[in-house]
């Protein structure tokens, strides 16, 4: 507790608070803009912070990082365009809530859920770090293999809908994940001699195409009269979730926080996986699974909380071990090094003021984000009042710019191709979420299996050597078996 | 504009090979902003170096100098774009061993050594062998002994990191198996967790874990000892002629008029000695090493046969 007070005393200077604010503000903006990611933003700002003190510099850069998960919600809910990869799931039910006239409520729930997750995540980093960080090292290739299998089985089991269609989407996602250089030998696969495909298909154009562009296409095919959304109430109360919505959000928020944090800690896990698993979990435990995909509050509250908790969780191995869990925290590690701070136990011992100052800035930053995002909701929902005929081309333009600036020249082509593909898949009731998830998990699975077999010299027994991997494999098997049992009936009824 | 005009790379490649004797234009150079192509993502050491060099080049040439991260193709796209850039001195880029020595053996690439003019080297990566603190292996001798009785595994995020391990294995007859990791932290975590025996990475990857008493630095895999752990010997000092040498420097497409090229070489030479850039290199723990253009080219080329040997051994080399 003394340590944390020390942290607050360090952060409570105007200049430190200012930089914390700048960071969280930038994070929100970056989160809102599709295609502009925290990775590039932090990397570009990093050299500019060299002349700053350590604490303001790091609290600003970290603010960008965790602020993104707040901002990413808005475009997903309002326009069905994921501002960030971790908000892809929000496109499903968040957008449907907006169409039902509950946009303000959806954004409020997301902001408050994010705040709860961010704050609890920070508390967990403050007090639970050492034991949780050990978990990171328990995961080797064999354990990852088991984890991914369990995650895939769990999501397919939870997903509902026709099993065959689900498997088709998983297979397609896995195939997309195979495009690019072979993880072990770097041999190009499925690239058809195209250099742009050697690095694989980027997530950003894929997600924007499948979710954003396909929605614009779907709208273009409908008569104007059908496009009208139910307007959001103009009173303040209209922005607030009603009693029913609040009650239904409590459970998902708590489950999302815990699940998201645990998934976030694991390298390769992070916010996106957390949001998917939370969605799947909520659909399973819900008493109204038939509402999912049609604007279920749980389908918004859970994932939106989980992605924030995931971002916080991913900071834990970085701060406590110096081991970044994803690309963005890897850039943060470079930022730490440039400022002469080696994150990890050494930092807590030798530079406690930096560590606790940063932790304190995260508490403060989350409050700032909540205060900043709530008033913005009123502004955001106004976007829905713009006639769709004007709004759609504008969205299209923003998306293309975002995709173009985020990746390679070919990214725009990929986004457009997947826009058409997504449109047809949606028309035929395929689950695009499963496709994206398989696309993300497939490469991790392949790499882990091959790494494990390289280590063992081809012996399959490596997958059954640790309790952890056996446990996860059993869980995977259980989900598969359960999937074939009566629960299916319930799921089939949704169609 | 962050993006170049899109040119079909084949056509541009040919253009890149055609020298343009434009001495008259040299006086008017630079006529627009200069772009430094970096084939790796923002935040990496190479990116931080390029941004430092951009600042210095901007000062020296009194021009706008921007860094452009051309990702994709595992670094290939950036290399191809650099090779295909108009040889007018407005584009140069970071080159390293991977693009020149590894990829041409694995796949068809749209460039050759002759596509580039080497401007000079500024740095060299430190590499080290890290091992979990609770491992029974305590010394390099233990490691070699283990490698003679069983398969010893090492993780690394790039095949180049393992050059020292391969050379060590060849010299002693020990068997070291490379386990490719997709990221640096993944490679490190596998060693800390005991999933592989050792890890070969650079200081930014290993130092936090060493300081956190999770990892021990077994030996420096470079010809120099690490500045932050001066007591840990190099493999060479331990009696094994093995080292991972990864020089980092700059090149432009061939065909840049000699006068302009000379000025760019001079900028790189100034940058390599710049106190601010040296401070950045120190904080990132990379070894400042100023090399002239030809020296830089030779430094990379000297690794060619070793790297090819590794690729053949790993079954990665395609004919």
mmCIF file of N, CA and C in Angstrom, chain B residues 179-300:
data_model
loop_
_atom_site.group_PDB
_atom_site.id
_atom_site.type_symbol
_atom_site.label_atom_id
_atom_site.label_comp_id
_atom_site.label_asym_id
_atom_site.label_seq_id
_atom_site.Cartn_x
_atom_site.Cartn_y
_atom_site.Cartn_z
ATOM 1 N N UNK B 179 15.346 -24.471 -32.579
ATOM 2 C CA UNK B 179 13.888 -24.424 -32.486
ATOM 3 C C UNK B 179 13.452 -22.998 -32.806
ATOM 4 N N UNK B 180 12.909 -22.758 -34.006
ATOM 5 C CA UNK B 180 12.561 -21.383 -34.379
ATOM 6 C C UNK B 180 11.403 -20.849 -33.541
ATOM 7 N N UNK B 181 11.555 -19.665 -33.028
ATOM 8 C CA UNK B 181 10.466 -18.993 -32.314
ATOM 9 C C UNK B 181 9.974 -17.848 -33.177
ATOM 10 N N UNK B 182 8.687 -17.499 -33.013
ATOM 11 C CA UNK B 182 8.142 -16.462 -33.890
ATOM 12 C C UNK B 182 8.502 -15.076 -33.389
ATOM 13 N N UNK B 183 8.729 -14.928 -32.105
ATOM 14 C CA UNK B 183 9.092 -13.618 -31.570
ATOM 15 C C UNK B 183 10.243 -13.784 -30.579
ATOM 16 N N UNK B 184 10.888 -12.682 -30.266
ATOM 17 C CA UNK B 184 11.985 -12.711 -29.302
ATOM 18 C C UNK B 184 11.512 -13.174 -27.921
ATOM 19 N N UNK B 185 10.415 -12.575 -27.382
ATOM 20 C CA UNK B 185 9.980 -13.014 -26.054
ATOM 21 C C UNK B 185 9.651 -14.497 -26.005
ATOM 22 N N UNK B 186 9.091 -15.014 -27.099
ATOM 23 C CA UNK B 186 8.754 -16.437 -27.121
ATOM 24 C C UNK B 186 10.020 -17.276 -26.980
ATOM 25 N N UNK B 187 11.064 -16.883 -27.708
ATOM 26 C CA UNK B 187 12.329 -17.615 -27.628
ATOM 27 C C UNK B 187 12.856 -17.598 -26.197
ATOM 28 N N UNK B 188 12.789 -16.428 -25.563
ATOM 29 C CA UNK B 188 13.329 -16.283 -24.210
ATOM 30 C C UNK B 188 12.517 -17.099 -23.214
ATOM 31 N N UNK B 189 11.175 -17.001 -23.312
ATOM 32 C CA UNK B 189 10.317 -17.702 -22.351
ATOM 33 C C UNK B 189 10.511 -19.213 -22.426
ATOM 34 N N UNK B 190 10.766 -19.722 -23.621
ATOM 35 C CA UNK B 190 10.966 -21.169 -23.754
ATOM 36 C C UNK B 190 12.194 -21.641 -22.988
ATOM 37 N N UNK B 191 13.237 -20.791 -22.986
ATOM 38 C CA UNK B 191 14.441 -21.171 -22.253
ATOM 39 C C UNK B 191 14.222 -21.033 -20.747
ATOM 40 N N UNK B 192 13.560 -19.943 -20.324
ATOM 41 C CA UNK B 192 13.329 -19.750 -18.891
ATOM 42 C C UNK B 192 12.472 -20.892 -18.344
ATOM 43 N N UNK B 193 11.464 -21.307 -19.107
ATOM 44 C CA UNK B 193 10.581 -22.363 -18.660
ATOM 45 C C UNK B 193 11.180 -23.755 -18.798
ATOM 46 N N UNK B 194 12.378 -23.839 -19.348
ATOM 47 C CA UNK B 194 13.018 -25.143 -19.474
ATOM 48 C C UNK B 194 12.479 -25.978 -20.621
ATOM 49 N N UNK B 195 11.739 -25.353 -21.533
ATOM 50 C CA UNK B 195 11.216 -26.116 -22.667
ATOM 51 C C UNK B 195 12.307 -26.378 -23.703
ATOM 52 N N UNK B 196 13.264 -25.450 -23.793
ATOM 53 C CA UNK B 196 14.471 -25.691 -24.585
ATOM 54 C C UNK B 196 15.658 -25.492 -23.643
ATOM 55 N N UNK B 197 16.850 -25.916 -24.075
ATOM 56 C CA UNK B 197 18.002 -25.835 -23.173
ATOM 57 C C UNK B 197 18.556 -24.417 -23.058
ATOM 58 N N UNK B 198 18.782 -23.769 -24.199
ATOM 59 C CA UNK B 198 19.340 -22.418 -24.151
ATOM 60 C C UNK B 198 18.638 -21.532 -25.187
ATOM 61 N N UNK B 199 18.911 -20.220 -25.087
ATOM 62 C CA UNK B 199 18.344 -19.272 -26.036
ATOM 63 C C UNK B 199 19.474 -18.372 -26.522
ATOM 64 N N UNK B 200 19.453 -18.031 -27.813
ATOM 65 C CA UNK B 200 20.449 -17.107 -28.354
ATOM 66 C C UNK B 200 19.712 -15.858 -28.839
ATOM 67 N N UNK B 201 19.867 -14.759 -28.102
ATOM 68 C CA UNK B 201 19.177 -13.515 -28.457
ATOM 69 C C UNK B 201 20.079 -12.324 -28.148
ATOM 70 N N UNK B 202 19.524 -11.134 -28.371
ATOM 71 C CA UNK B 202 20.275 -9.906 -28.148
ATOM 72 C C UNK B 202 19.992 -9.366 -26.742
ATOM 73 N N UNK B 203 20.783 -8.398 -26.275
ATOM 74 C CA UNK B 203 20.602 -7.886 -24.905
ATOM 75 C C UNK B 203 19.196 -7.394 -24.572
ATOM 76 N N UNK B 204 18.518 -6.595 -25.429
ATOM 77 C CA UNK B 204 17.191 -6.142 -25.003
ATOM 78 C C UNK B 204 16.259 -7.301 -24.663
ATOM 79 N N UNK B 205 16.447 -8.440 -25.313
ATOM 80 C CA UNK B 205 15.588 -9.591 -25.046
ATOM 81 C C UNK B 205 15.978 -10.296 -23.747
ATOM 82 N N UNK B 206 17.275 -10.354 -23.479
ATOM 83 C CA UNK B 206 17.743 -11.181 -22.372
ATOM 84 C C UNK B 206 17.918 -10.409 -21.067
ATOM 85 N N UNK B 207 18.335 -9.129 -21.153
ATOM 86 C CA UNK B 207 18.718 -8.399 -19.942
ATOM 87 C C UNK B 207 17.635 -8.379 -18.854
ATOM 88 N N UNK B 208 16.345 -8.073 -19.203
ATOM 89 C CA UNK B 208 15.355 -8.038 -18.129
ATOM 90 C C UNK B 208 15.266 -9.367 -17.374
ATOM 91 N N UNK B 209 15.419 -10.463 -18.071
ATOM 92 C CA UNK B 209 15.321 -11.782 -17.429
ATOM 93 C C UNK B 209 16.575 -12.105 -16.636
ATOM 94 N N UNK B 210 17.722 -11.624 -17.128
ATOM 95 C CA UNK B 210 18.969 -11.833 -16.384
ATOM 96 C C UNK B 210 18.911 -11.036 -15.094
ATOM 97 N N UNK B 211 18.462 -9.774 -15.209
ATOM 98 C CA UNK B 211 18.349 -8.923 -14.023
ATOM 99 C C UNK B 211 17.322 -9.497 -13.053
ATOM 100 N N UNK B 212 16.301 -10.138 -13.570
ATOM 101 C CA UNK B 212 15.267 -10.726 -12.741
ATOM 102 C C UNK B 212 15.644 -12.103 -12.206
ATOM 103 N N UNK B 213 16.885 -12.494 -12.423
ATOM 104 C CA UNK B 213 17.420 -13.770 -11.913
ATOM 105 C C UNK B 213 16.635 -14.985 -12.412
ATOM 106 N N UNK B 214 16.144 -14.897 -13.629
ATOM 107 C CA UNK B 214 15.491 -16.047 -14.256
ATOM 108 C C UNK B 214 16.440 -16.725 -15.232
ATOM 109 N N UNK B 215 17.340 -15.928 -15.784
ATOM 110 C CA UNK B 215 18.265 -16.408 -16.808
ATOM 111 C C UNK B 215 19.690 -16.089 -16.381
ATOM 112 N N UNK B 216 20.623 -16.893 -16.898
ATOM 113 C CA UNK B 216 22.035 -16.590 -16.708
ATOM 114 C C UNK B 216 22.658 -16.459 -18.095
ATOM 115 N N UNK B 217 23.579 -15.513 -18.233
ATOM 116 C CA UNK B 217 24.273 -15.367 -19.504
ATOM 117 C C UNK B 217 25.451 -16.341 -19.477
ATOM 118 N N UNK B 218 25.387 -17.358 -20.344
ATOM 119 C CA UNK B 218 26.408 -18.408 -20.335
ATOM 120 C C UNK B 218 27.679 -17.905 -21.014
ATOM 121 N N UNK B 219 27.513 -17.211 -22.121
ATOM 122 C CA UNK B 219 28.658 -16.669 -22.843
ATOM 123 C C UNK B 219 28.153 -15.624 -23.810
ATOM 124 N N UNK B 220 29.045 -14.695 -24.159
ATOM 125 C CA UNK B 220 28.707 -13.767 -25.231
ATOM 126 C C UNK B 220 28.969 -14.490 -26.542
ATOM 127 N N UNK B 221 28.007 -14.417 -27.462
ATOM 128 C CA UNK B 221 28.171 -15.106 -28.742
ATOM 129 C C UNK B 221 28.685 -14.146 -29.807
ATOM 130 N N UNK B 222 29.217 -12.995 -29.374
ATOM 131 C CA UNK B 222 29.813 -12.034 -30.288
ATOM 132 C C UNK B 222 31.310 -11.994 -29.986
ATOM 133 N N UNK B 223 32.104 -11.276 -30.792
ATOM 134 C CA UNK B 223 33.531 -11.186 -30.498
ATOM 135 C C UNK B 223 33.821 -10.258 -29.324
ATOM 136 N N UNK B 224 32.812 -9.469 -28.914
ATOM 137 C CA UNK B 224 32.999 -8.579 -27.766
ATOM 138 C C UNK B 224 32.191 -9.086 -26.588
ATOM 139 N N UNK B 225 32.706 -8.791 -25.378
ATOM 140 C CA UNK B 225 31.882 -9.069 -24.206
ATOM 141 C C UNK B 225 30.760 -8.058 -24.133
ATOM 142 N N UNK B 226 29.651 -8.451 -23.487
ATOM 143 C CA UNK B 226 28.541 -7.516 -23.330
ATOM 144 C C UNK B 226 28.959 -6.412 -22.371
ATOM 145 N N UNK B 227 28.657 -5.144 -22.709
ATOM 146 C CA UNK B 227 29.072 -4.050 -21.824
ATOM 147 C C UNK B 227 28.439 -4.146 -20.441
ATOM 148 N N UNK B 228 27.197 -4.668 -20.352
ATOM 149 C CA UNK B 228 26.550 -4.720 -19.038
ATOM 150 C C UNK B 228 26.951 -5.948 -18.209
ATOM 151 N N UNK B 229 27.593 -6.932 -18.845
ATOM 152 C CA UNK B 229 28.082 -8.086 -18.072
ATOM 153 C C UNK B 229 29.531 -8.362 -18.448
ATOM 154 N N UNK B 230 30.441 -7.481 -18.040
ATOM 155 C CA UNK B 230 31.830 -7.581 -18.505
ATOM 156 C C UNK B 230 32.542 -8.840 -17.996
ATOM 157 N N UNK B 231 31.964 -9.522 -16.997
ATOM 158 C CA UNK B 231 32.640 -10.720 -16.474
ATOM 159 C C UNK B 231 32.354 -11.965 -17.302
ATOM 160 N N UNK B 232 31.308 -11.903 -18.118
ATOM 161 C CA UNK B 232 30.962 -13.090 -18.908
ATOM 162 C C UNK B 232 31.820 -13.121 -20.169
ATOM 163 N N UNK B 233 32.531 -14.227 -20.359
ATOM 164 C CA UNK B 233 33.478 -14.308 -21.464
ATOM 165 C C UNK B 233 32.782 -14.563 -22.801
ATOM 166 N N UNK B 234 33.509 -14.273 -23.865
ATOM 167 C CA UNK B 234 32.997 -14.598 -25.190
ATOM 168 C C UNK B 234 33.353 -16.043 -25.504
ATOM 169 N N UNK B 235 32.660 -16.622 -26.467
ATOM 170 C CA UNK B 235 32.979 -17.996 -26.880
ATOM 171 C C UNK B 235 34.421 -18.070 -27.339
ATOM 172 N N UNK B 236 34.864 -17.016 -28.019
ATOM 173 C CA UNK B 236 36.234 -17.017 -28.532
ATOM 174 C C UNK B 236 37.230 -17.069 -27.379
ATOM 175 N N UNK B 237 36.969 -16.286 -26.334
ATOM 176 C CA UNK B 237 37.865 -16.295 -25.165
ATOM 177 C C UNK B 237 37.844 -17.647 -24.474
ATOM 178 N N UNK B 238 36.704 -18.338 -24.588
ATOM 179 C CA UNK B 238 36.594 -19.660 -23.968
ATOM 180 C C UNK B 238 37.258 -20.736 -24.823
ATOM 181 N N UNK B 239 37.767 -20.332 -25.983
ATOM 182 C CA UNK B 239 38.533 -21.273 -26.788
ATOM 183 C C UNK B 239 37.785 -21.845 -27.988
ATOM 184 N N UNK B 240 36.651 -21.232 -28.342
ATOM 185 C CA UNK B 240 35.918 -21.752 -29.495
ATOM 186 C C UNK B 240 35.781 -20.635 -30.520
ATOM 187 N N UNK B 241 36.131 -20.919 -31.762
ATOM 188 C CA UNK B 241 36.026 -19.884 -32.788
ATOM 189 C C UNK B 241 34.599 -19.867 -33.319
ATOM 190 N N UNK B 242 33.717 -19.260 -32.543
ATOM 191 C CA UNK B 242 32.309 -19.229 -32.923
ATOM 192 C C UNK B 242 31.735 -17.877 -32.536
ATOM 193 N N UNK B 243 31.023 -17.257 -33.445
ATOM 194 C CA UNK B 243 30.414 -15.958 -33.138
ATOM 195 C C UNK B 243 29.296 -15.661 -34.118
ATOM 196 N N UNK B 244 28.257 -15.027 -33.615
ATOM 197 C CA UNK B 244 27.176 -14.542 -34.463
ATOM 198 C C UNK B 244 27.489 -13.084 -34.783
ATOM 199 N N UNK B 245 27.769 -12.808 -36.039
ATOM 200 C CA UNK B 245 28.103 -11.437 -36.430
ATOM 201 C C UNK B 245 26.980 -10.918 -37.333
ATOM 202 N N UNK B 246 26.271 -9.914 -36.863
ATOM 203 C CA UNK B 246 25.196 -9.344 -37.662
ATOM 204 C C UNK B 246 25.406 -7.836 -37.783
ATOM 205 N N UNK B 247 26.127 -7.424 -38.836
ATOM 206 C CA UNK B 247 26.348 -5.984 -39.005
ATOM 207 C C UNK B 247 25.083 -5.312 -39.514
ATOM 208 N N UNK B 248 24.881 -4.091 -39.055
ATOM 209 C CA UNK B 248 23.693 -3.338 -39.436
ATOM 210 C C UNK B 248 24.142 -2.050 -40.114
ATOM 211 N N UNK B 249 23.660 -1.801 -41.310
ATOM 212 C CA UNK B 249 24.092 -0.596 -42.010
ATOM 213 C C UNK B 249 23.119 -0.205 -43.090
ATOM 214 N N UNK B 250 23.595 0.620 -43.994
ATOM 215 C CA UNK B 250 22.699 1.224 -44.979
ATOM 216 C C UNK B 250 23.198 0.996 -46.402
ATOM 217 N N UNK B 251 22.271 0.966 -47.324
ATOM 218 C CA UNK B 251 22.598 0.829 -48.738
ATOM 219 C C UNK B 251 21.545 1.578 -49.539
ATOM 220 N N UNK B 252 21.909 1.943 -50.785
ATOM 221 C CA UNK B 252 20.910 2.492 -51.699
ATOM 222 C C UNK B 252 20.908 1.598 -52.930
ATOM 223 N N UNK B 253 19.978 1.838 -53.839
ATOM 224 C CA UNK B 253 19.975 1.004 -55.035
ATOM 225 C C UNK B 253 21.190 1.365 -55.875
ATOM 226 N N UNK B 254 21.710 0.400 -56.610
ATOM 227 C CA UNK B 254 22.899 0.675 -57.405
ATOM 228 C C UNK B 254 22.522 1.605 -58.537
ATOM 229 N N UNK B 255 23.470 2.365 -59.000
ATOM 230 C CA UNK B 255 23.177 3.299 -60.074
ATOM 231 C C UNK B 255 22.991 4.721 -59.596
ATOM 232 N N UNK B 256 23.087 4.938 -58.300
ATOM 233 C CA UNK B 256 23.042 6.315 -57.796
ATOM 234 C C UNK B 256 24.326 7.010 -58.244
ATOM 235 N N UNK B 257 24.227 8.208 -58.782
ATOM 236 C CA UNK B 257 25.427 8.895 -59.265
ATOM 237 C C UNK B 257 26.507 8.953 -58.182
ATOM 238 N N UNK B 258 27.776 8.736 -58.565
ATOM 239 C CA UNK B 258 28.859 8.632 -57.582
ATOM 240 C C UNK B 258 28.938 9.831 -56.641
ATOM 241 N N UNK B 259 28.689 11.025 -57.153
ATOM 242 C CA UNK B 259 28.818 12.203 -56.302
ATOM 243 C C UNK B 259 27.799 12.166 -55.168
ATOM 244 N N UNK B 260 26.577 11.779 -55.511
ATOM 245 C CA UNK B 260 25.520 11.708 -54.492
ATOM 246 C C UNK B 260 25.802 10.570 -53.526
ATOM 247 N N UNK B 261 26.274 9.457 -54.102
ATOM 248 C CA UNK B 261 26.555 8.301 -53.250
ATOM 249 C C UNK B 261 27.629 8.655 -52.229
ATOM 250 N N UNK B 262 28.642 9.401 -52.691
ATOM 251 C CA UNK B 262 29.720 9.796 -51.785
ATOM 252 C C UNK B 262 29.154 10.632 -50.642
ATOM 253 N N UNK B 263 28.210 11.518 -50.971
ATOM 254 C CA UNK B 263 27.630 12.354 -49.908
ATOM 255 C C UNK B 263 26.839 11.509 -48.927
ATOM 256 N N UNK B 264 26.098 10.525 -49.445
ATOM 257 C CA UNK B 264 25.328 9.651 -48.553
ATOM 258 C C UNK B 264 26.268 8.842 -47.669
ATOM 259 N N UNK B 265 27.355 8.345 -48.269
ATOM 260 C CA UNK B 265 28.333 7.584 -47.478
ATOM 261 C C UNK B 265 28.876 8.445 -46.354
ATOM 262 N N UNK B 266 29.101 9.720 -46.685
ATOM 263 C CA UNK B 266 29.642 10.637 -45.695
ATOM 264 C C UNK B 266 28.628 10.846 -44.555
ATOM 265 N N UNK B 267 27.357 10.953 -44.913
ATOM 266 C CA UNK B 267 26.319 11.120 -43.895
ATOM 267 C C UNK B 267 26.311 9.920 -42.947
ATOM 268 N N UNK B 268 26.410 8.731 -43.520
ATOM 269 C CA UNK B 268 26.410 7.521 -42.683
ATOM 270 C C UNK B 268 27.635 7.516 -41.775
ATOM 271 N N UNK B 269 28.781 7.937 -42.334
ATOM 272 C CA UNK B 269 30.006 7.965 -41.537
ATOM 273 C C UNK B 269 29.855 8.945 -40.374
ATOM 274 N N UNK B 270 29.264 10.115 -40.648
ATOM 275 C CA UNK B 270 29.042 11.100 -39.585
ATOM 276 C C UNK B 270 28.094 10.531 -38.542
ATOM 277 N N UNK B 271 27.022 9.892 -39.022
ATOM 278 C CA UNK B 271 26.021 9.341 -38.106
ATOM 279 C C UNK B 271 26.628 8.291 -37.190
ATOM 280 N N UNK B 272 27.507 7.457 -37.752
ATOM 281 C CA UNK B 272 28.095 6.369 -36.968
ATOM 282 C C UNK B 272 28.914 6.898 -35.807
ATOM 283 N N UNK B 273 29.358 8.167 -35.904
ATOM 284 C CA UNK B 273 30.177 8.750 -34.829
ATOM 285 C C UNK B 273 29.388 9.770 -34.006
ATOM 286 N N UNK B 274 28.119 9.953 -34.335
ATOM 287 C CA UNK B 274 27.328 10.979 -33.668
ATOM 288 C C UNK B 274 27.074 10.618 -32.204
ATOM 289 N N UNK B 275 27.366 11.547 -31.283
ATOM 290 C CA UNK B 275 27.228 11.192 -29.860
ATOM 291 C C UNK B 275 25.805 10.798 -29.475
ATOM 292 N N UNK B 276 24.813 11.498 -30.037
ATOM 293 C CA UNK B 276 23.439 11.191 -29.653
ATOM 294 C C UNK B 276 23.043 9.792 -30.126
ATOM 295 N N UNK B 277 23.449 9.467 -31.358
ATOM 296 C CA UNK B 277 23.118 8.140 -31.892
ATOM 297 C C UNK B 277 23.868 7.060 -31.122
ATOM 298 N N UNK B 278 25.121 7.369 -30.752
ATOM 299 C CA UNK B 278 25.884 6.392 -29.967
ATOM 300 C C UNK B 278 25.193 6.148 -28.631
ATOM 301 N N UNK B 279 24.623 7.226 -28.061
ATOM 302 C CA UNK B 279 23.921 7.065 -26.782
ATOM 303 C C UNK B 279 22.690 6.177 -26.968
ATOM 304 N N UNK B 280 21.971 6.401 -28.079
ATOM 305 C CA UNK B 280 20.818 5.533 -28.365
ATOM 306 C C UNK B 280 21.266 4.087 -28.490
ATOM 307 N N UNK B 281 22.390 3.885 -29.197
ATOM 308 C CA UNK B 281 22.875 2.509 -29.379
ATOM 309 C C UNK B 281 23.244 1.895 -28.037
ATOM 310 N N UNK B 282 23.866 2.708 -27.178
ATOM 311 C CA UNK B 282 24.226 2.174 -25.868
ATOM 312 C C UNK B 282 22.978 1.772 -25.100
ATOM 313 N N UNK B 283 21.926 2.608 -25.142
ATOM 314 C CA UNK B 283 20.736 2.281 -24.368
ATOM 315 C C UNK B 283 20.037 1.053 -24.949
ATOM 316 N N UNK B 284 20.197 0.817 -26.238
ATOM 317 C CA UNK B 284 19.604 -0.383 -26.837
ATOM 318 C C UNK B 284 20.580 -1.558 -26.793
ATOM 319 N N UNK B 285 21.753 -1.323 -26.214
ATOM 320 C CA UNK B 285 22.836 -2.312 -26.182
ATOM 321 C C UNK B 285 23.119 -2.893 -27.560
ATOM 322 N N UNK B 286 23.405 -2.024 -28.503
ATOM 323 C CA UNK B 286 24.001 -2.512 -29.738
ATOM 324 C C UNK B 286 25.376 -1.885 -29.857
ATOM 325 N N UNK B 287 26.277 -2.615 -30.469
ATOM 326 C CA UNK B 287 27.675 -2.215 -30.501
ATOM 327 C C UNK B 287 27.881 -1.229 -31.648
ATOM 328 N N UNK B 288 28.272 0.022 -31.344
ATOM 329 C CA UNK B 288 28.554 0.939 -32.442
ATOM 330 C C UNK B 288 29.746 0.415 -33.241
ATOM 331 N N UNK B 289 29.615 0.312 -34.517
ATOM 332 C CA UNK B 289 30.730 -0.125 -35.346
ATOM 333 C C UNK B 289 30.655 0.589 -36.684
ATOM 334 N N UNK B 290 31.506 1.588 -36.847
ATOM 335 C CA UNK B 290 31.513 2.365 -38.079
ATOM 336 C C UNK B 290 32.282 1.598 -39.150
ATOM 337 N N UNK B 291 31.605 1.316 -40.246
ATOM 338 C CA UNK B 291 32.246 0.633 -41.372
ATOM 339 C C UNK B 291 32.008 1.466 -42.627
ATOM 340 N N UNK B 292 33.017 1.539 -43.488
ATOM 341 C CA UNK B 292 32.810 2.209 -44.766
ATOM 342 C C UNK B 292 31.940 1.322 -45.648
ATOM 343 N N UNK B 293 31.488 1.856 -46.775
ATOM 344 C CA UNK B 293 30.634 1.077 -47.664
ATOM 345 C C UNK B 293 31.223 -0.278 -48.018
ATOM 346 N N UNK B 294 32.450 -0.312 -48.589
ATOM 347 C CA UNK B 294 33.046 -1.605 -48.964
ATOM 348 C C UNK B 294 33.281 -2.518 -47.758
ATOM 349 N N UNK B 295 33.681 -1.926 -46.622
ATOM 350 C CA UNK B 295 33.890 -2.754 -45.422
ATOM 351 C C UNK B 295 32.591 -3.408 -44.979
ATOM 352 N N UNK B 296 31.516 -2.633 -45.063
ATOM 353 C CA UNK B 296 30.209 -3.136 -44.653
ATOM 354 C C UNK B 296 29.796 -4.306 -45.550
ATOM 355 N N UNK B 297 29.995 -4.109 -46.870
ATOM 356 C CA UNK B 297 29.677 -5.169 -47.821
ATOM 357 C C UNK B 297 30.467 -6.433 -47.487
ATOM 358 N N UNK B 298 31.768 -6.258 -47.230
ATOM 359 C CA UNK B 298 32.613 -7.424 -46.917
ATOM 360 C C UNK B 298 32.168 -8.101 -45.627
ATOM 361 N N UNK B 299 31.786 -7.276 -44.633
ATOM 362 C CA UNK B 299 31.387 -7.841 -43.345
ATOM 363 C C UNK B 299 30.190 -8.766 -43.514
ATOM 364 N N UNK B 300 29.257 -8.358 -44.382
ATOM 365 C CA UNK B 300 28.096 -9.222 -44.614
ATOM 366 C C UNK B 300 28.510 -10.446 -45.424
#
